[in-house]
mmCIF file of C-alpha atoms in Angstrom:
data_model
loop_
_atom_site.group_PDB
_atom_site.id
_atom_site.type_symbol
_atom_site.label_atom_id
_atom_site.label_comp_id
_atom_site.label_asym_id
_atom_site.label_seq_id
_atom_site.Cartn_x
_atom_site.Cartn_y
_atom_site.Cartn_z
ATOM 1 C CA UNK D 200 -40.561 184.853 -95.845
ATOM 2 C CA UNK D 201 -39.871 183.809 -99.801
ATOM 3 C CA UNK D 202 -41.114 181.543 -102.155
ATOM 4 C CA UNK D 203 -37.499 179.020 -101.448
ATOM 5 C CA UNK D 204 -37.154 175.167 -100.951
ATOM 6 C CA UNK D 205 -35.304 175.493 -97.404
ATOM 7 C CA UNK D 206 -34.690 178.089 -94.773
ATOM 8 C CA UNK D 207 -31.499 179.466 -94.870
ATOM 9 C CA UNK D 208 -29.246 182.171 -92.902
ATOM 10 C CA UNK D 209 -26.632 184.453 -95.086
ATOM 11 C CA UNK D 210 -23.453 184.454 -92.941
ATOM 12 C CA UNK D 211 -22.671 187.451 -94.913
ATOM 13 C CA UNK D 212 -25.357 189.913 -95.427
ATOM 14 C CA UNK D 213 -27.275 188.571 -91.908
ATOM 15 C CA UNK D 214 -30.698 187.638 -93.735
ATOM 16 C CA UNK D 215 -32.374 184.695 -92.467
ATOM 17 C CA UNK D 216 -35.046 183.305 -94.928
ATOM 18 C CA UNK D 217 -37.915 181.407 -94.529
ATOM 19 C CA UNK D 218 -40.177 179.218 -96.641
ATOM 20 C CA UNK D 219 -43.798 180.214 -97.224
ATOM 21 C CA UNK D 220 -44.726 176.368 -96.432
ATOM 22 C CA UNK D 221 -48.956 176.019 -96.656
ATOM 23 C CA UNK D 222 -48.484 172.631 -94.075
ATOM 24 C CA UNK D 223 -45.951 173.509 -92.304
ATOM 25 C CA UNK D 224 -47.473 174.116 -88.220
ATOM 26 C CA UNK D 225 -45.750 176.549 -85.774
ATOM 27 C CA UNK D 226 -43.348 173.395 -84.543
ATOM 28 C CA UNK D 227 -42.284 173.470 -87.897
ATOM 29 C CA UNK D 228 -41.385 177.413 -88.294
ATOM 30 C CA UNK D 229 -39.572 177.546 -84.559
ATOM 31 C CA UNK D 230 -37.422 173.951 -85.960
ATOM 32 C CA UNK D 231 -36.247 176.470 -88.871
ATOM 33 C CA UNK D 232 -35.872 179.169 -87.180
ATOM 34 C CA UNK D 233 -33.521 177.749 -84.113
ATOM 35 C CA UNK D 234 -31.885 176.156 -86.802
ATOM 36 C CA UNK D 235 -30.771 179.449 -88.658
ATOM 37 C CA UNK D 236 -30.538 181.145 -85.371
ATOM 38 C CA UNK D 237 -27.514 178.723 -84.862
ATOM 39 C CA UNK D 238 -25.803 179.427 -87.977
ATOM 40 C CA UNK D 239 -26.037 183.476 -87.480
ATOM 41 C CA UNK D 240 -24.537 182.622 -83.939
ATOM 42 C CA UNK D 241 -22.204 180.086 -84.272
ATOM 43 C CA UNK D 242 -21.314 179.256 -88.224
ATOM 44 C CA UNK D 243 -18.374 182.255 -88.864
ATOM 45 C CA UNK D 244 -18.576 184.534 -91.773
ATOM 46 C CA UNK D 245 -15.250 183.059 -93.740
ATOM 47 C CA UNK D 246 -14.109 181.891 -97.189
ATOM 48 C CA UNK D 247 -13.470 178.297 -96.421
ATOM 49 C CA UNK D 248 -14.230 177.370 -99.904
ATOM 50 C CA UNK D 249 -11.338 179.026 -101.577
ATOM 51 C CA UNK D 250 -8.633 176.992 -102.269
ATOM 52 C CA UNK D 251 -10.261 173.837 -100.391
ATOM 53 C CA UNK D 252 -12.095 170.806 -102.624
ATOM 54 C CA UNK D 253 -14.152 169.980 -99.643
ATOM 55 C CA UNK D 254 -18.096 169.815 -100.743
ATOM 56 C CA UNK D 255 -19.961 172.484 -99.279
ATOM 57 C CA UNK D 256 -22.971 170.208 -98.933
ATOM 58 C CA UNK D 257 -20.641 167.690 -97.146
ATOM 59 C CA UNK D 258 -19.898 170.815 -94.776
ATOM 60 C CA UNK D 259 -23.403 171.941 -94.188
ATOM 61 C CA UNK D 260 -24.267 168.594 -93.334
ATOM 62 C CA UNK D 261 -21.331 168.399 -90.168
ATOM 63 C CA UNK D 262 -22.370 172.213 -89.354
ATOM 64 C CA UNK D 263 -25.854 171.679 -88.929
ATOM 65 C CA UNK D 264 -25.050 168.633 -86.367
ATOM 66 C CA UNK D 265 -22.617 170.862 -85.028
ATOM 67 C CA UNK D 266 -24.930 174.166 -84.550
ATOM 68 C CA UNK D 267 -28.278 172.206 -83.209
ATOM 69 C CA UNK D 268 -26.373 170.712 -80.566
ATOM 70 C CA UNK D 269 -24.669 174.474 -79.641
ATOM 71 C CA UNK D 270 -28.233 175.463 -79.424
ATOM 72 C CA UNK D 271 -29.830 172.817 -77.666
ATOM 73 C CA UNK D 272 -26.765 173.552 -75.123
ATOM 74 C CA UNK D 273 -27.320 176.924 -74.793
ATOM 75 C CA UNK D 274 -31.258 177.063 -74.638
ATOM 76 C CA UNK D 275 -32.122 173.664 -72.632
ATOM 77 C CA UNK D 276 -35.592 174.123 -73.972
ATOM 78 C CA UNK D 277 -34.869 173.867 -77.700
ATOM 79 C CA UNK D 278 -34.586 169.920 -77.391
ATOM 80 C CA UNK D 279 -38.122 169.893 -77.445
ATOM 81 C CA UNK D 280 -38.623 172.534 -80.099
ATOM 82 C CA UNK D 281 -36.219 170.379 -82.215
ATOM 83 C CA UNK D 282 -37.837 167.185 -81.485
ATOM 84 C CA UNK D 283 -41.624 168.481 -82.362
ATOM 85 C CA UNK D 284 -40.699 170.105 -85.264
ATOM 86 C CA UNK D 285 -38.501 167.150 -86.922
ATOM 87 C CA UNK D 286 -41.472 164.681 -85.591
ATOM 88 C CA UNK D 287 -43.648 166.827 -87.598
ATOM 89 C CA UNK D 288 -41.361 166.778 -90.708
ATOM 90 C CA UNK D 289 -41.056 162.968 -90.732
ATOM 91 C CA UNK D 290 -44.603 162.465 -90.271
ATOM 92 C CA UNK D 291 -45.379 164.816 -93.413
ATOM 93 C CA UNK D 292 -42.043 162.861 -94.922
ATOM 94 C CA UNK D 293 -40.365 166.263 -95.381
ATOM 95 C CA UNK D 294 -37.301 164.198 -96.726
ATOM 96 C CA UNK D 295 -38.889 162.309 -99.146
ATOM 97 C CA UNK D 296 -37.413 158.576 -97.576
ATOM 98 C CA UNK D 297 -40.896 156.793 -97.731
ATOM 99 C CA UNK D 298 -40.424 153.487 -99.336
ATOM 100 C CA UNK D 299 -36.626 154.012 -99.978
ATOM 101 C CA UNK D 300 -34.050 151.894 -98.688
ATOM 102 C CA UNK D 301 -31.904 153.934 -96.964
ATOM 103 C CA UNK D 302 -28.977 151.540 -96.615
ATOM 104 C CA UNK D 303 -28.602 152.573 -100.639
ATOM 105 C CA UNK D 304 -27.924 156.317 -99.473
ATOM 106 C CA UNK D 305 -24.145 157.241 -99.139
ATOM 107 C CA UNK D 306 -22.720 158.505 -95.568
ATOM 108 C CA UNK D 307 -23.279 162.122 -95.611
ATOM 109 C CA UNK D 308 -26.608 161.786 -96.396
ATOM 110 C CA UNK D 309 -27.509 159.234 -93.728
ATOM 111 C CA UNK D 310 -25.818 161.527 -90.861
ATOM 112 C CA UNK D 311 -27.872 164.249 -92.284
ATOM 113 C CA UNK D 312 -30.908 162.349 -91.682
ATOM 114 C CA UNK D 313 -29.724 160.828 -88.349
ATOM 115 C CA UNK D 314 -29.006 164.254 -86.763
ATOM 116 C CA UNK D 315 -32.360 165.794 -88.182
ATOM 117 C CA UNK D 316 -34.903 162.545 -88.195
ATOM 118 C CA UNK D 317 -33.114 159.864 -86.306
ATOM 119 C CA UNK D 318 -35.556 159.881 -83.257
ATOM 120 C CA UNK D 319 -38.517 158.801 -85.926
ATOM 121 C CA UNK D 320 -36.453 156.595 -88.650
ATOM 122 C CA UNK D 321 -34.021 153.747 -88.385
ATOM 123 C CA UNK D 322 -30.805 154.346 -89.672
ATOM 124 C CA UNK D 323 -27.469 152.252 -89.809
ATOM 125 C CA UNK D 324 -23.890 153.094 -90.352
ATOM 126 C CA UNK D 325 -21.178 150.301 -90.537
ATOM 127 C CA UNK D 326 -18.355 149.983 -88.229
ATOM 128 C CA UNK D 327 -16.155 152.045 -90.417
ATOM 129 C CA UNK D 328 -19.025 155.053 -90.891
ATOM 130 C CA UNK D 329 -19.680 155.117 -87.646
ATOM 131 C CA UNK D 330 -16.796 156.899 -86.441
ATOM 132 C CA UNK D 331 -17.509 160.272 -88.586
ATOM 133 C CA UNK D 332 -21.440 159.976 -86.976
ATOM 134 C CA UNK D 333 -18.701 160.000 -83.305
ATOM 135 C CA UNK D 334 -16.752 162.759 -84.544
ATOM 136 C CA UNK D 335 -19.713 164.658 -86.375
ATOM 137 C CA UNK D 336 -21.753 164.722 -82.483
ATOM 138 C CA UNK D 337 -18.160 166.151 -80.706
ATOM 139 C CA UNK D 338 -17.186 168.789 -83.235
ATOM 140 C CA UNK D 339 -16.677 172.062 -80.996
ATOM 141 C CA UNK D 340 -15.384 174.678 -83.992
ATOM 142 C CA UNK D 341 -15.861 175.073 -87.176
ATOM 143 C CA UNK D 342 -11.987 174.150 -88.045
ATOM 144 C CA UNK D 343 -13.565 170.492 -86.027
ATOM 145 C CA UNK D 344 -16.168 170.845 -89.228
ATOM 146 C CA UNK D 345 -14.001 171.488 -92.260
ATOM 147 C CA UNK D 346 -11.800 168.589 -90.702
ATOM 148 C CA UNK D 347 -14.678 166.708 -90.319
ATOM 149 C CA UNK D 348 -15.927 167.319 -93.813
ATOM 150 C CA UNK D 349 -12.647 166.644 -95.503
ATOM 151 C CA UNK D 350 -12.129 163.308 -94.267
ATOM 152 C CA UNK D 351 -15.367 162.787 -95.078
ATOM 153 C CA UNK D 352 -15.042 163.655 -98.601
ATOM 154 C CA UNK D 353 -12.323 161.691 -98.656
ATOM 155 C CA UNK D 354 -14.073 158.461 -97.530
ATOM 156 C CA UNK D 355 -16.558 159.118 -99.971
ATOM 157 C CA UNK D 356 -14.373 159.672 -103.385
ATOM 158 C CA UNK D 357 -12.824 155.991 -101.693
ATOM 159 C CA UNK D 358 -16.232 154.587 -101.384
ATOM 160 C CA UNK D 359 -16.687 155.513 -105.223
ATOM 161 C CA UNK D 360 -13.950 154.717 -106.347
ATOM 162 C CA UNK D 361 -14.343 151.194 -104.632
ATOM 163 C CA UNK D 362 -17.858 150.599 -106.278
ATOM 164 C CA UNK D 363 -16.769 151.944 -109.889
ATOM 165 C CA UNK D 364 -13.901 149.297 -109.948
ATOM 166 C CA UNK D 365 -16.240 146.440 -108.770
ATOM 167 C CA UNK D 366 -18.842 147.566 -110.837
#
């Protein structure tokens, strides 16, 4: 346990770190901890970043979707671990989308929020989006992520790109 933002696991060095949270219950804490439980089993200990302009946030976000489902496979009862501690999350607005229009957020960040909080907020994706939230829930390895992720970032830099010439 640390004074940090987030929980996090070190792929490298094996540490899993926890928040000291005040608020957050014991639904929160077992959320986290499945969580980074999933990345020390499933998210390998390689240098994908060298030589590779893919964002690392953009990969988290596809390897998160990619590792909760892996656990929720492998321990049936996690569903409901997951589910009570993102209900409790949402309810203490965790991700700070009270009163935000979450249309106005780009892609990445509305699959973050649709694998994490989707059960307790109401998120879109247009017909052309939806396919990476399709190919984000069937990634299998984490070559399926840095795929995943690429594209994405690709779509996005077009997305950009598209606004900054109309704007």
């Amino acid at each position: 346990h640390r004074s940090v933002d987030t929980a996090s696991f070190n792929v490298q060095t094996r540490v899993l770190t926890l928040p000291t949270w005040e608020k957050a219950g014991e639904e929160v804490y077992d959320t986290l901890v499945c969580h980074e439980v999933g990345h020390a089993l499933y998210t390998p200990d390689v240098e994908w970043w060298i030589n590779n302009e893919i964002s690392a946030s953009i990969v988290n976000i596809v390897e998160d979707a990619r590792i909760e489902r892996l656990m929720k496979r492998r321990y049936a009862g996690l569903s409901k671990t997951f589910f009570r501690g993102y209900s409790s999350l949402s309810e203490d607005d965790f991700f700070q989308l009270k009163n935000k229009d979450l249309t106005k957020f780009n892609l990445a960040d509305r699959i973050n929020i649709h694998y994490k909080i989707g059960n307790f907020t109401d998120i879109s994706f247009e017909s052309d989006e939806q396919q990476f939230v399709d190919r984000a829930f069937k990634t299998k390895t984490f070559q399926d992520v840095l795929e995943l992720a690429n594209d994405l970032t690709i779509f996005l830099k077009e997305q950009q790109q598209q606004q900054e010439s109309l704007g």
